[in-house]
PDB file of C-alpha atoms and ligand atoms in Angstrom:
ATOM      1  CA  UNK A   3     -31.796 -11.332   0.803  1.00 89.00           C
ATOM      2  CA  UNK A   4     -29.257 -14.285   0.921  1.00 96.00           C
ATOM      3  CA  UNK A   5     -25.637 -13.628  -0.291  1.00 98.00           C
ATOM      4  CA  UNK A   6     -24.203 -15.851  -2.726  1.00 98.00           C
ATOM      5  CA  UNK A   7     -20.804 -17.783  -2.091  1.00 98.00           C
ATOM      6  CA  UNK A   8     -18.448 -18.993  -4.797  1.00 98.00           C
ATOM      7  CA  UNK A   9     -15.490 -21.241  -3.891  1.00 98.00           C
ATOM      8  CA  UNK A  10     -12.915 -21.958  -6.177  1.00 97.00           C
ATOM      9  CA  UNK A  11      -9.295 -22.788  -6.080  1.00 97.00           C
ATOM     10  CA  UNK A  12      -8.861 -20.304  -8.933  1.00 98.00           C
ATOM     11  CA  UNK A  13      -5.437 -21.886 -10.419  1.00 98.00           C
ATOM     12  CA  UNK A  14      -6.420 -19.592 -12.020  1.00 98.00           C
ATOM     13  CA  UNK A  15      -9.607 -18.049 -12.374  1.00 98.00           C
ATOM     14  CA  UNK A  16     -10.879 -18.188 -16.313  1.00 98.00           C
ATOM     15  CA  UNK A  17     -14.178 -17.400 -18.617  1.00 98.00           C
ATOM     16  CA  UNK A  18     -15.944 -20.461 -17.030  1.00 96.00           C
ATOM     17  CA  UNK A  19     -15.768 -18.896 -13.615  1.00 97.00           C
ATOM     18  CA  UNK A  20     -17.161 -15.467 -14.075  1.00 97.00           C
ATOM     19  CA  UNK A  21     -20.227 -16.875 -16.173  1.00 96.00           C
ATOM     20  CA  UNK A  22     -21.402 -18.373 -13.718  1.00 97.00           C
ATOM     21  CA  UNK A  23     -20.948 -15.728 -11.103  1.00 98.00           C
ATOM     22  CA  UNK A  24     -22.488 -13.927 -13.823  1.00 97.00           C
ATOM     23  CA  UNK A  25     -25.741 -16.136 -14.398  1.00 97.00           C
ATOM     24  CA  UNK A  26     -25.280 -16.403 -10.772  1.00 98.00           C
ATOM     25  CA  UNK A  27     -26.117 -12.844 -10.308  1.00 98.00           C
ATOM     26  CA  UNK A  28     -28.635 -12.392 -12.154  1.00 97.00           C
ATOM     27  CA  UNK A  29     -30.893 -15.712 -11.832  1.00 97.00           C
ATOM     28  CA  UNK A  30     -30.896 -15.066  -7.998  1.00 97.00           C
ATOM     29  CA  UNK A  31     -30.897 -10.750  -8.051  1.00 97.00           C
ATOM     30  CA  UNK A  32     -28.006 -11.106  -5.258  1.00 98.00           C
ATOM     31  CA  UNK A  33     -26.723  -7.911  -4.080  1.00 98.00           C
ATOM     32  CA  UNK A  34     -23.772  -9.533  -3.065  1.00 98.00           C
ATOM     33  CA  UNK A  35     -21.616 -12.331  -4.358  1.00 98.00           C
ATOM     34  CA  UNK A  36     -18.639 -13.291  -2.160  1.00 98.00           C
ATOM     35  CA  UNK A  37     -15.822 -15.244  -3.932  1.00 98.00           C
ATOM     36  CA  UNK A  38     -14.245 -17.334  -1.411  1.00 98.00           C
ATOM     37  CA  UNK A  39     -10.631 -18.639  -2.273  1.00 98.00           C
ATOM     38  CA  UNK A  40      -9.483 -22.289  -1.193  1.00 97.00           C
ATOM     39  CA  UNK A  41      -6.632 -21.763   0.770  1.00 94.00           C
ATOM     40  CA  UNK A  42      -5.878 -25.495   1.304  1.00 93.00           C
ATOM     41  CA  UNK A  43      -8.222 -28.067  -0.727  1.00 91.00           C
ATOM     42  CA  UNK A  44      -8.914 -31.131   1.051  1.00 90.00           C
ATOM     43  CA  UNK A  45      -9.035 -33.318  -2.326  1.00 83.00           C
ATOM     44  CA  UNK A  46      -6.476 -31.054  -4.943  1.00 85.00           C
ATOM     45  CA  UNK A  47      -2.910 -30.365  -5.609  1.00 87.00           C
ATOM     46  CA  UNK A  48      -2.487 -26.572  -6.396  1.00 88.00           C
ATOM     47  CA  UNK A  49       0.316 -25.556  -8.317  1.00 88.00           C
ATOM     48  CA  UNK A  50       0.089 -21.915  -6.946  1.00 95.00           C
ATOM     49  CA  UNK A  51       0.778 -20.384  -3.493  1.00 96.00           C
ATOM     50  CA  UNK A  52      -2.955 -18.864  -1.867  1.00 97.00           C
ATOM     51  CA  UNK A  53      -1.642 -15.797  -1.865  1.00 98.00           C
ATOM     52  CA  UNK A  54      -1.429 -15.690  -5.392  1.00 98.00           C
ATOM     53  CA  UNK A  55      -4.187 -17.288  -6.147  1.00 98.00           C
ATOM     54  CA  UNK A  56      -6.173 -14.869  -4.048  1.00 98.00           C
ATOM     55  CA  UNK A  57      -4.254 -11.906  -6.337  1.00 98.00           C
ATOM     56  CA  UNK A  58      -5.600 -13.731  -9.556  1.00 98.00           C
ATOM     57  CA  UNK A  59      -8.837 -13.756  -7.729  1.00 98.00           C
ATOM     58  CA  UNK A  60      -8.789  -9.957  -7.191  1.00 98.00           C
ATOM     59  CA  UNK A  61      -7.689  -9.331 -11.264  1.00 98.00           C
ATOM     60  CA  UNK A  62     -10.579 -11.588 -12.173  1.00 98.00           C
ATOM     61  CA  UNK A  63     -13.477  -9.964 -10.717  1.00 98.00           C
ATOM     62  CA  UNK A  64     -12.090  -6.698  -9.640  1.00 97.00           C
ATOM     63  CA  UNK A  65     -14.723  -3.992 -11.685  1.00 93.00           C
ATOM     64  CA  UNK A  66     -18.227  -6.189 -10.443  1.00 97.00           C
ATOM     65  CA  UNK A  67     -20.101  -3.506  -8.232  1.00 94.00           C
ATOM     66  CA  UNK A  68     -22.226  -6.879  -6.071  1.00 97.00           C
ATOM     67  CA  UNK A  69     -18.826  -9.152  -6.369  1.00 98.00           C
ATOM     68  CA  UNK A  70     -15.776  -9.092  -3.623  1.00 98.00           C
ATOM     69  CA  UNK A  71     -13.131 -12.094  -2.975  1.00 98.00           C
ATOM     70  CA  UNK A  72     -12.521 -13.502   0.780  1.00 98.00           C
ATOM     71  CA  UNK A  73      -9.698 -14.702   2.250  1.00 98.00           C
ATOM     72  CA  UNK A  74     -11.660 -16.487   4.853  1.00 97.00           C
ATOM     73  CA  UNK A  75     -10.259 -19.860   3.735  1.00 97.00           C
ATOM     74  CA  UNK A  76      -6.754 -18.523   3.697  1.00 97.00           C
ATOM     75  CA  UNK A  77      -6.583 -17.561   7.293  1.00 97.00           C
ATOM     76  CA  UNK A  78      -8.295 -20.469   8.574  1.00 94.00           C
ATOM     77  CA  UNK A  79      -5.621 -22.956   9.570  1.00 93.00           C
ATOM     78  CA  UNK A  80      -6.317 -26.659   8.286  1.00 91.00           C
ATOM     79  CA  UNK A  81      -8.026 -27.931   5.172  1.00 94.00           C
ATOM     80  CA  UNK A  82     -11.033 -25.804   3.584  1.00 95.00           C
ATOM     81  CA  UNK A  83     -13.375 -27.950   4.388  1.00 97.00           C
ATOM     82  CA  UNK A  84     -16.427 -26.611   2.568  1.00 97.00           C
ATOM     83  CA  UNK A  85     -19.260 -27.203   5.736  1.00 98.00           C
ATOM     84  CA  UNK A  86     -17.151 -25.072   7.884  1.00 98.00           C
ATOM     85  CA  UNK A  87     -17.451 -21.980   5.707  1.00 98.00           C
ATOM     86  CA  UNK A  88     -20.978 -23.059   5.407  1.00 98.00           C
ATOM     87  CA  UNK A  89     -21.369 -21.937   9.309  1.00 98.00           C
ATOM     88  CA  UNK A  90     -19.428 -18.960   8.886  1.00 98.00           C
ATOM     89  CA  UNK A  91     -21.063 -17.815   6.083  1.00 98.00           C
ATOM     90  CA  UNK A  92     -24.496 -18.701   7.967  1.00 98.00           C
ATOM     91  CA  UNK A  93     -23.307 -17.236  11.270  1.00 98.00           C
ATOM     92  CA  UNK A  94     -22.592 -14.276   9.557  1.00 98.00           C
ATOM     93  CA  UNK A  95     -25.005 -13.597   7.170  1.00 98.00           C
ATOM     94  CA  UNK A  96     -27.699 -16.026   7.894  1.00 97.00           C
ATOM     95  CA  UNK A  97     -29.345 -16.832   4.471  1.00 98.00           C
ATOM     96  CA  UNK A  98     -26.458 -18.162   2.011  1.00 98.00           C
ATOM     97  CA  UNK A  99     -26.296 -19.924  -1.523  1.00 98.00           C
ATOM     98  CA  UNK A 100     -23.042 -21.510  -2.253  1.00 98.00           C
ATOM     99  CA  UNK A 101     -22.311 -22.127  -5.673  1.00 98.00           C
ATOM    100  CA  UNK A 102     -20.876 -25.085  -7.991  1.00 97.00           C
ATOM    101  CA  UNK A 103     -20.281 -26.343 -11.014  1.00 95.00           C
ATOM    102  CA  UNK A 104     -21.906 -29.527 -11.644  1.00 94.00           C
ATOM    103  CA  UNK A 105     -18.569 -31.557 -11.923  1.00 91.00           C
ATOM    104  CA  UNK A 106     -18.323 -30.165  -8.273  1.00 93.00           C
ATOM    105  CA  UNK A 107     -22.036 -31.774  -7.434  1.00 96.00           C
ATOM    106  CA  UNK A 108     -21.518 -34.669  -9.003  1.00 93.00           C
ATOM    107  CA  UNK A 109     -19.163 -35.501  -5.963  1.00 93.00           C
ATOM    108  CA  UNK A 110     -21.135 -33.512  -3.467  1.00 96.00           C
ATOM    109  CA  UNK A 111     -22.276 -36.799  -1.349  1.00 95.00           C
ATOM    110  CA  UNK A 112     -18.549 -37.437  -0.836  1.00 95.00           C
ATOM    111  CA  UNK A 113     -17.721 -34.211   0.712  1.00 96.00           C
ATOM    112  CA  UNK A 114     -17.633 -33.966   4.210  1.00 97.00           C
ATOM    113  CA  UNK A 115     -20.416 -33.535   6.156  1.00 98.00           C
ATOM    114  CA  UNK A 116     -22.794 -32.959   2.945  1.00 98.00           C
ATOM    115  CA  UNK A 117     -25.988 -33.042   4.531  1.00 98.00           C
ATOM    116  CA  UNK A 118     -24.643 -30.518   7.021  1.00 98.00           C
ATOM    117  CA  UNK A 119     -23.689 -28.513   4.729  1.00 98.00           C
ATOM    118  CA  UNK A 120     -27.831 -27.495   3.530  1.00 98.00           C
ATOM    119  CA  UNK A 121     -28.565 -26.905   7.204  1.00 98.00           C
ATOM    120  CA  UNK A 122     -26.604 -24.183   6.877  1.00 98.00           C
ATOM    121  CA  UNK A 123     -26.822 -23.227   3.283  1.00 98.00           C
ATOM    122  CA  UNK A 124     -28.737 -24.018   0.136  1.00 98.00           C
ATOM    123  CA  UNK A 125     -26.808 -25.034  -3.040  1.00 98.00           C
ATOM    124  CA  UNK A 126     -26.624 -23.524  -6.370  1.00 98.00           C
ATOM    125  CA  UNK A 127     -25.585 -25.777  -9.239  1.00 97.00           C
ATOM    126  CA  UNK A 128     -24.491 -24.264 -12.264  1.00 96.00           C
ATOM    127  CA  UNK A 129     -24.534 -26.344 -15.608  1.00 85.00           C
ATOM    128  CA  UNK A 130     -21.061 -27.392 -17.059  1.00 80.00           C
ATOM    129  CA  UNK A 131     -20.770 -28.876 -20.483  1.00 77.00           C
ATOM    130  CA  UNK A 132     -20.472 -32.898 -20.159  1.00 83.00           C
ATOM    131  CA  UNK A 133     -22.653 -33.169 -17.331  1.00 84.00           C
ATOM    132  CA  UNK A 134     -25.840 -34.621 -17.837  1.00 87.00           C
ATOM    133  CA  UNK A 135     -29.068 -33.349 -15.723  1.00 87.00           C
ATOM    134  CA  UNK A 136     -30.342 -36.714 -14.692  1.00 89.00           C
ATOM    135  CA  UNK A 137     -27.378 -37.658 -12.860  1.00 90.00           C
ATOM    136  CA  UNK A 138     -27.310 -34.530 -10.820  1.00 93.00           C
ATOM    137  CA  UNK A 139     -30.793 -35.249 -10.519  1.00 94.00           C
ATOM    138  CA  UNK A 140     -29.601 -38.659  -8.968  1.00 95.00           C
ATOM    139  CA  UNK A 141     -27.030 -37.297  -6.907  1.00 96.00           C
ATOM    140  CA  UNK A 142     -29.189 -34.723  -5.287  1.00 96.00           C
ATOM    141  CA  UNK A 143     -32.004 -37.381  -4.244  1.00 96.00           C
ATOM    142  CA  UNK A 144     -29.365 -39.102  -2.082  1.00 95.00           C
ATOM    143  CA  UNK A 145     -28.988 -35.784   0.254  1.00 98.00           C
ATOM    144  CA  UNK A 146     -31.038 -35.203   3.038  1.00 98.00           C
ATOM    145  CA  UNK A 147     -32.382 -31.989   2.035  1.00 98.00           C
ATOM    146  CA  UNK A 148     -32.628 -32.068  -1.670  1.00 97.00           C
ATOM    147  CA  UNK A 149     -35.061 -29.308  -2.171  1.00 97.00           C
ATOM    148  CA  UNK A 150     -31.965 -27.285  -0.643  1.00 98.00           C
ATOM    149  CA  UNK A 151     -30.567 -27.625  -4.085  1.00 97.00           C
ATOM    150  CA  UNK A 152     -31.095 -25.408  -6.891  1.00 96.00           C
ATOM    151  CA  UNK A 153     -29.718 -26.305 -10.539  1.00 95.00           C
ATOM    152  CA  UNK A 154     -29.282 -23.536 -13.268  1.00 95.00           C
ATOM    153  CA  UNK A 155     -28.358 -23.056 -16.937  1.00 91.00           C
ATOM    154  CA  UNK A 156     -25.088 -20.886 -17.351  1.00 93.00           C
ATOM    155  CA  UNK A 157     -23.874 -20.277 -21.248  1.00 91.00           C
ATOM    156  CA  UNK A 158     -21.601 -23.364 -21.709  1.00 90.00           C
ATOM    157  CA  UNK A 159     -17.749 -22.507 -21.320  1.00 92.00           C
ATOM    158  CA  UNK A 160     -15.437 -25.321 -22.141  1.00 90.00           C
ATOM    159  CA  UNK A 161     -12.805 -24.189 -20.265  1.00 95.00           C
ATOM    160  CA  UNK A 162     -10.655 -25.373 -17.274  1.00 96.00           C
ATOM    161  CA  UNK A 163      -7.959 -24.382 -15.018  1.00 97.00           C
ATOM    162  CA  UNK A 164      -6.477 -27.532 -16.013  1.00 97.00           C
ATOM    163  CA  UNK A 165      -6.743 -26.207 -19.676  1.00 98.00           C
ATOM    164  CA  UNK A 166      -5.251 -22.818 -18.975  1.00 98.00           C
ATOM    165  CA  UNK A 167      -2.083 -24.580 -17.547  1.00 98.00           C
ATOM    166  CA  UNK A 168      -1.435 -26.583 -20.040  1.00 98.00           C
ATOM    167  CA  UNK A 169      -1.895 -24.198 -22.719  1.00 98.00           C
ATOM    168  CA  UNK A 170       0.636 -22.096 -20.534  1.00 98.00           C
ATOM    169  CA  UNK A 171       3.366 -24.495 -20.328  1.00 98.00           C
ATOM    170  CA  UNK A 172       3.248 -25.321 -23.921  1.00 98.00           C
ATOM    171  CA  UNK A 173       3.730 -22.223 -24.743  1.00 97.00           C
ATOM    172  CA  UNK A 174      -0.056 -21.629 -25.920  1.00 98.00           C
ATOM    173  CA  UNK A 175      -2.006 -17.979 -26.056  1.00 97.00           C
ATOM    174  CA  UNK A 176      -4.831 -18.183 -23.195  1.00 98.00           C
ATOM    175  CA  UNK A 177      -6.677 -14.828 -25.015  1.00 96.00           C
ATOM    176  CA  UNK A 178     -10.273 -14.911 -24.649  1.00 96.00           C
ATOM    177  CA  UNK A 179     -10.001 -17.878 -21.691  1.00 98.00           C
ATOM    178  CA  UNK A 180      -9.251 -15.587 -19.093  1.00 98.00           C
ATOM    179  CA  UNK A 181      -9.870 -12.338 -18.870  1.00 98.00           C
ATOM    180  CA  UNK A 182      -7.129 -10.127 -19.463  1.00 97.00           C
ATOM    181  CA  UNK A 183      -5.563  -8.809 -16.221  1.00 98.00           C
ATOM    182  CA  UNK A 184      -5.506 -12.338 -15.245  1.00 98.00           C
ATOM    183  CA  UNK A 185      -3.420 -13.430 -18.219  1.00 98.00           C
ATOM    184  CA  UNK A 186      -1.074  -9.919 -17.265  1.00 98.00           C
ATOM    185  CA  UNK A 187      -0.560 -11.395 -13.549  1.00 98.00           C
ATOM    186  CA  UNK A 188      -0.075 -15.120 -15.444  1.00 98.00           C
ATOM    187  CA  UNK A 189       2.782 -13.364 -17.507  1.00 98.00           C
ATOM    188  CA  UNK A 190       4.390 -10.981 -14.995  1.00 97.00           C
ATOM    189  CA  UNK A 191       4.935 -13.867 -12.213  1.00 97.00           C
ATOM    190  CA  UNK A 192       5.816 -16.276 -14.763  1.00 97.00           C
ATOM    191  CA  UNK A 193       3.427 -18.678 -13.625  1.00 98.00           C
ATOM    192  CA  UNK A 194       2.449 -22.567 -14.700  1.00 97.00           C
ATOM    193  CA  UNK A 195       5.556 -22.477 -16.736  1.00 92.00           C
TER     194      UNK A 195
HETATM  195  P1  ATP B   5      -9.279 -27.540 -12.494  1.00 71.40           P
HETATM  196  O1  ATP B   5      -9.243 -27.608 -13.985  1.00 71.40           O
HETATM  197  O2  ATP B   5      -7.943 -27.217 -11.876  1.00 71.40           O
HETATM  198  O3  ATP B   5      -9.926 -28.757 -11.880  1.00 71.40           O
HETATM  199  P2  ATP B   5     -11.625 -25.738 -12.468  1.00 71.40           P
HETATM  200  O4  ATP B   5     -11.567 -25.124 -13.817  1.00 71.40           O
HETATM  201  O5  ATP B   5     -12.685 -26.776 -12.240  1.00 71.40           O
HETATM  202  O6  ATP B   5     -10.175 -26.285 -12.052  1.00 71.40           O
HETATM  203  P3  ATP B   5     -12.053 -24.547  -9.824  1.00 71.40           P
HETATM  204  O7  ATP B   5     -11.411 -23.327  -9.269  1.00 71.40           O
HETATM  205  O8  ATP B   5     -11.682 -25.850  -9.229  1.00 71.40           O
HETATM  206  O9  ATP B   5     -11.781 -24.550 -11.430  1.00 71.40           O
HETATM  207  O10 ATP B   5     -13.622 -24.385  -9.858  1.00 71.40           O
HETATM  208  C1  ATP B   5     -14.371 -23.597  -8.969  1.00 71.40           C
HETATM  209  C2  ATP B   5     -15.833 -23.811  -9.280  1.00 71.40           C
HETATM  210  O11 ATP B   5     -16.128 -23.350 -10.605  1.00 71.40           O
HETATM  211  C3  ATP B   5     -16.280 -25.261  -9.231  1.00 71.40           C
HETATM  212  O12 ATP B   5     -17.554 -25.304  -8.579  1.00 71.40           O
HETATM  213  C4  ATP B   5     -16.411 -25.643 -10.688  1.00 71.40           C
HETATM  214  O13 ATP B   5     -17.404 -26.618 -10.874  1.00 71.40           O
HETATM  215  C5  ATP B   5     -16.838 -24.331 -11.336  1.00 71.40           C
HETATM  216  N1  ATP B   5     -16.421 -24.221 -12.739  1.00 71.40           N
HETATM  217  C6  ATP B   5     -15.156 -24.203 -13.194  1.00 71.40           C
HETATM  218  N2  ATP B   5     -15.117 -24.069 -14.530  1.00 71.40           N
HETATM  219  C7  ATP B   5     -16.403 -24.021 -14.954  1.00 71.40           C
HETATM  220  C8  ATP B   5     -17.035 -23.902 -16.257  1.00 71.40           C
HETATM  221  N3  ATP B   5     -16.308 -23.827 -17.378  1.00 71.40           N
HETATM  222  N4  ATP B   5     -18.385 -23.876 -16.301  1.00 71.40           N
HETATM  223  C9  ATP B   5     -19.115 -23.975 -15.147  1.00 71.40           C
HETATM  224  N5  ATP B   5     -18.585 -24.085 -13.900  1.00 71.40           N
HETATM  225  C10 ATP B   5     -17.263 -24.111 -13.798  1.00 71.40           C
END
Protein backbone atom coordinates (compact mmCIF):
# COMPACT_ATOMS: atom_id res chain seq x y z
CA UNK A 1 0.00 0.00 0.00
CA UNK A 2 1.83 3.27 -1.08
CA UNK A 3 1.52 6.37 1.22
CA UNK A 4 0.50 9.50 -0.24
CA UNK A 5 2.68 12.79 0.07
CA UNK A 6 1.33 16.32 -0.10
CA UNK A 7 3.74 19.29 -0.24
CA UNK A 8 2.65 22.61 0.18
CA UNK A 9 4.03 25.82 1.45
CA UNK A 10 0.73 26.27 3.30
CA UNK A 11 0.90 30.31 3.58
CA UNK A 12 -1.61 29.19 4.71
CA UNK A 13 -3.34 26.12 4.24
CA UNK A 14 -7.17 26.80 2.83
CA UNK A 15 -10.43 24.77 1.36
CA UNK A 16 -8.43 24.04 -1.88
CA UNK A 17 -5.87 22.08 0.04
CA UNK A 18 -7.85 19.66 2.08
CA UNK A 19 -10.09 18.70 -1.06
CA UNK A 20 -7.70 17.40 -2.55
CA UNK A 21 -6.15 15.52 0.30
CA UNK A 22 -9.63 14.64 0.55
CA UNK A 23 -10.29 13.24 -3.12
CA UNK A 24 -6.82 12.22 -2.53
CA UNK A 25 -7.86 9.81 0.05
CA UNK A 26 -10.37 8.37 -1.21
CA UNK A 27 -9.56 7.88 -5.12
CA UNK A 28 -6.35 6.00 -3.99
CA UNK A 29 -7.89 4.14 -0.41
CA UNK A 30 -4.46 5.44 1.27
CA UNK A 31 -4.16 4.58 4.79
CA UNK A 32 -1.87 7.23 5.18
CA UNK A 33 -1.46 10.71 3.81
CA UNK A 34 1.67 12.59 4.95
CA UNK A 35 1.53 16.43 4.56
CA UNK A 36 4.95 17.55 4.06
CA UNK A 37 5.64 21.36 4.77
CA UNK A 38 8.18 23.42 2.52
CA UNK A 39 10.55 24.65 4.79
CA UNK A 40 12.53 26.66 2.17
CA UNK A 41 10.95 26.75 -1.53
CA UNK A 42 13.41 26.80 -4.17
CA UNK A 43 11.11 29.06 -6.58
CA UNK A 44 8.69 31.20 -3.74
CA UNK A 45 8.84 34.03 -1.36
CA UNK A 46 6.94 33.04 1.89
CA UNK A 47 5.64 35.63 3.94
CA UNK A 48 5.55 33.29 7.05
CA UNK A 49 8.31 31.74 9.23
CA UNK A 50 8.20 27.42 8.75
CA UNK A 51 7.51 27.13 12.00
CA UNK A 52 4.37 28.72 11.65
CA UNK A 53 3.48 27.52 8.74
CA UNK A 54 3.97 24.01 10.01
CA UNK A 55 1.43 25.20 13.14
CA UNK A 56 -1.20 26.26 10.40
CA UNK A 57 -0.45 22.93 8.94
CA UNK A 58 -1.27 21.09 12.20
CA UNK A 59 -4.83 23.38 12.68
CA UNK A 60 -5.67 22.44 9.11
CA UNK A 61 -5.73 18.81 9.14
CA UNK A 62 -5.51 18.05 12.76
CA UNK A 63 -9.01 15.61 13.28
CA UNK A 64 -8.10 13.26 9.78
CA UNK A 65 -7.57 9.67 11.35
CA UNK A 66 -5.05 8.55 7.75
CA UNK A 67 -3.59 12.38 7.63
CA UNK A 68 -0.31 13.65 9.74
CA UNK A 69 2.05 16.80 8.76
CA UNK A 70 6.07 16.34 8.50
CA UNK A 71 8.58 18.51 9.24
CA UNK A 72 10.99 16.64 7.11
CA UNK A 73 11.55 19.70 4.89
CA UNK A 74 12.02 21.93 7.87
CA UNK A 75 14.96 20.15 9.32
CA UNK A 76 16.64 19.52 6.19
CA UNK A 77 19.13 22.33 5.71
CA UNK A 78 19.07 23.92 2.06
CA UNK A 79 16.25 24.40 -0.40
CA UNK A 80 13.25 21.73 -0.49
CA UNK A 81 14.07 20.47 -3.40
CA UNK A 82 11.13 18.20 -4.20
CA UNK A 83 13.39 14.88 -5.71
CA UNK A 84 15.16 14.75 -2.48
CA UNK A 85 12.05 14.06 -0.41
CA UNK A 86 11.18 11.84 -3.24
CA UNK A 87 14.18 9.42 -1.91
CA UNK A 88 13.31 9.85 1.53
CA UNK A 89 9.95 9.20 1.18
CA UNK A 90 10.99 6.07 -1.10
CA UNK A 91 13.78 5.01 1.26
CA UNK A 92 11.41 5.00 3.84
CA UNK A 93 8.37 3.77 2.74
CA UNK A 94 9.12 2.37 -0.61
CA UNK A 95 5.87 2.83 -2.69
CA UNK A 96 4.93 6.74 -2.63
CA UNK A 97 2.41 9.10 -4.56
CA UNK A 98 3.21 12.70 -4.25
CA UNK A 99 0.56 14.97 -4.90
CA UNK A 100 -0.10 18.37 -6.95
CA UNK A 101 -2.21 20.65 -8.15
CA UNK A 102 -2.12 21.00 -11.76
CA UNK A 103 -0.74 24.67 -11.71
CA UNK A 104 2.12 22.74 -9.85
CA UNK A 105 2.40 20.13 -13.04
CA UNK A 106 2.14 22.46 -15.41
CA UNK A 107 5.80 23.44 -14.37
CA UNK A 108 6.80 19.96 -13.39
CA UNK A 109 9.52 19.60 -16.40
CA UNK A 110 11.24 22.64 -14.85
CA UNK A 111 11.74 21.25 -11.49
CA UNK A 112 14.81 19.77 -10.70
CA UNK A 113 15.64 16.55 -11.52
CA UNK A 114 11.90 15.73 -12.82
CA UNK A 115 12.47 12.56 -14.35
CA UNK A 116 14.20 11.50 -11.14
CA UNK A 117 11.71 12.34 -9.33
CA UNK A 118 9.14 9.08 -10.88
CA UNK A 119 12.02 6.71 -10.21
CA UNK A 120 11.33 7.23 -6.95
CA UNK A 121 7.72 8.13 -6.84
CA UNK A 122 4.64 8.25 -9.01
CA UNK A 123 2.68 11.55 -9.31
CA UNK A 124 -0.78 12.43 -8.48
CA UNK A 125 -2.28 15.43 -10.24
CA UNK A 126 -5.21 16.90 -8.87
CA UNK A 127 -7.50 19.16 -11.14
CA UNK A 128 -7.48 22.99 -10.38
CA UNK A 129 -9.95 25.29 -11.99
CA UNK A 130 -8.19 27.15 -15.12
CA UNK A 131 -6.16 24.35 -16.07
CA UNK A 132 -7.00 22.65 -19.06
CA UNK A 133 -6.44 18.64 -19.40
CA UNK A 134 -4.70 18.67 -22.71
CA UNK A 135 -1.91 20.68 -21.63
CA UNK A 136 -1.14 18.53 -18.68
CA UNK A 137 -1.59 15.93 -21.09
CA UNK A 138 1.31 17.73 -23.04
CA UNK A 139 3.40 18.33 -20.22
CA UNK A 140 3.36 14.81 -18.98
CA UNK A 141 4.44 13.29 -22.53
CA UNK A 142 7.70 15.25 -22.21
CA UNK A 143 8.75 13.14 -18.89
CA UNK A 144 10.48 10.09 -19.08
CA UNK A 145 8.09 8.03 -17.28
CA UNK A 146 4.73 9.41 -18.05
CA UNK A 147 2.65 6.47 -17.14
CA UNK A 148 4.18 7.42 -13.57
CA UNK A 149 1.60 10.12 -13.64
CA UNK A 150 -1.83 9.89 -12.51
CA UNK A 151 -4.41 12.90 -13.09
CA UNK A 152 -7.69 13.17 -10.98
CA UNK A 153 -10.89 15.22 -10.66
CA UNK A 154 -11.11 17.06 -7.17
CA UNK A 155 -14.47 19.38 -6.62
CA UNK A 156 -13.19 22.73 -8.04
CA UNK A 157 -12.07 25.27 -5.21
CA UNK A 158 -11.19 28.69 -6.44
CA UNK A 159 -9.17 29.52 -3.80
CA UNK A 160 -5.49 30.51 -3.17
CA UNK A 161 -3.06 31.29 -0.55
CA UNK A 162 -2.45 34.26 -2.53
CA UNK A 163 -6.27 34.99 -2.14
CA UNK A 164 -6.40 34.41 1.58
CA UNK A 165 -3.63 37.12 2.03
CA UNK A 166 -4.99 39.54 0.32
CA UNK A 167 -8.35 39.25 1.64
CA UNK A 168 -6.42 39.45 5.08
CA UNK A 169 -4.64 42.59 4.58
CA UNK A 170 -7.61 44.34 3.27
CA UNK A 171 -9.29 43.72 5.98
CA UNK A 172 -11.60 40.93 4.26
CA UNK A 173 -13.52 37.83 6.23
CA UNK A 174 -11.67 34.48 5.00
CA UNK A 175 -14.97 32.30 6.51
CA UNK A 176 -15.61 29.31 4.58
CA UNK A 177 -11.86 29.59 2.72
CA UNK A 178 -10.12 28.12 5.43
CA UNK A 179 -11.21 26.11 7.83
CA UNK A 180 -11.75 27.58 11.04
CA UNK A 181 -8.87 26.91 13.47
CA UNK A 182 -6.75 28.09 10.73
CA UNK A 183 -8.46 31.47 10.47
CA UNK A 184 -8.17 31.41 14.79
CA UNK A 185 -4.19 30.92 14.42
CA UNK A 186 -4.46 33.72 11.29
CA UNK A 187 -6.13 36.09 13.95
CA UNK A 188 -4.26 35.29 17.18
CA UNK A 189 -0.61 35.83 15.51
CA UNK A 190 -1.82 38.65 13.58
CA UNK A 191 -0.63 37.32 10.49
CA UNK A 192 -0.52 38.68 6.57
CA UNK A 193 -1.52 41.96 7.99
P1 LIG B 1 -0.07 30.57 -3.49
O1 LIG B 1 -1.37 31.24 -3.76
O2 LIG B 1 0.74 31.24 -2.41
O3 LIG B 1 0.72 30.33 -4.75
P2 LIG B 1 -1.32 27.90 -3.24
O4 LIG B 1 -2.73 28.24 -2.91
O5 LIG B 1 -1.05 27.41 -4.64
O6 LIG B 1 -0.36 29.12 -2.86
P3 LIG B 1 0.52 25.94 -2.07
O7 LIG B 1 0.77 25.69 -0.63
O8 LIG B 1 1.60 26.56 -2.86
O9 LIG B 1 -0.85 26.82 -2.18
O10 LIG B 1 0.00 24.63 -2.78
C1 LIG B 1 0.31 23.32 -2.39
C2 LIG B 1 -0.30 22.37 -3.40
O11 LIG B 1 -1.73 22.49 -3.38
C3 LIG B 1 0.13 22.63 -4.83
O12 LIG B 1 0.37 21.36 -5.45
C4 LIG B 1 -1.08 23.30 -5.45
O13 LIG B 1 -1.19 23.01 -6.82
C5 LIG B 1 -2.24 22.65 -4.69
N1 LIG B 1 -3.42 23.52 -4.59
C6 LIG B 1 -3.48 24.71 -3.97
N2 LIG B 1 -4.71 25.24 -4.05
C7 LIG B 1 -5.47 24.37 -4.76
C8 LIG B 1 -6.85 24.35 -5.20
N3 LIG B 1 -7.68 25.36 -4.92
N4 LIG B 1 -7.27 23.28 -5.91
C9 LIG B 1 -6.41 22.26 -6.20
N5 LIG B 1 -5.10 22.21 -5.82
C10 LIG B 1 -4.64 23.24 -5.11
Amino acid sequence: MPVGVFGGTFDPPHAGHLALVDAAVERFRLDRLVVVVTGLPPHKETRTDPETRLRLAEAAFAGRDNVEVSRHELDRPGPSYTVETARWAARTWGEAIFFVGADEFADFPAWKDPDEILDHVRLGVATRPGYARERLDTVAAELRRPERVEFFEIPPVPVSSSEVRRRVSAGEPIEGLVPAPVARLIAERDLYR
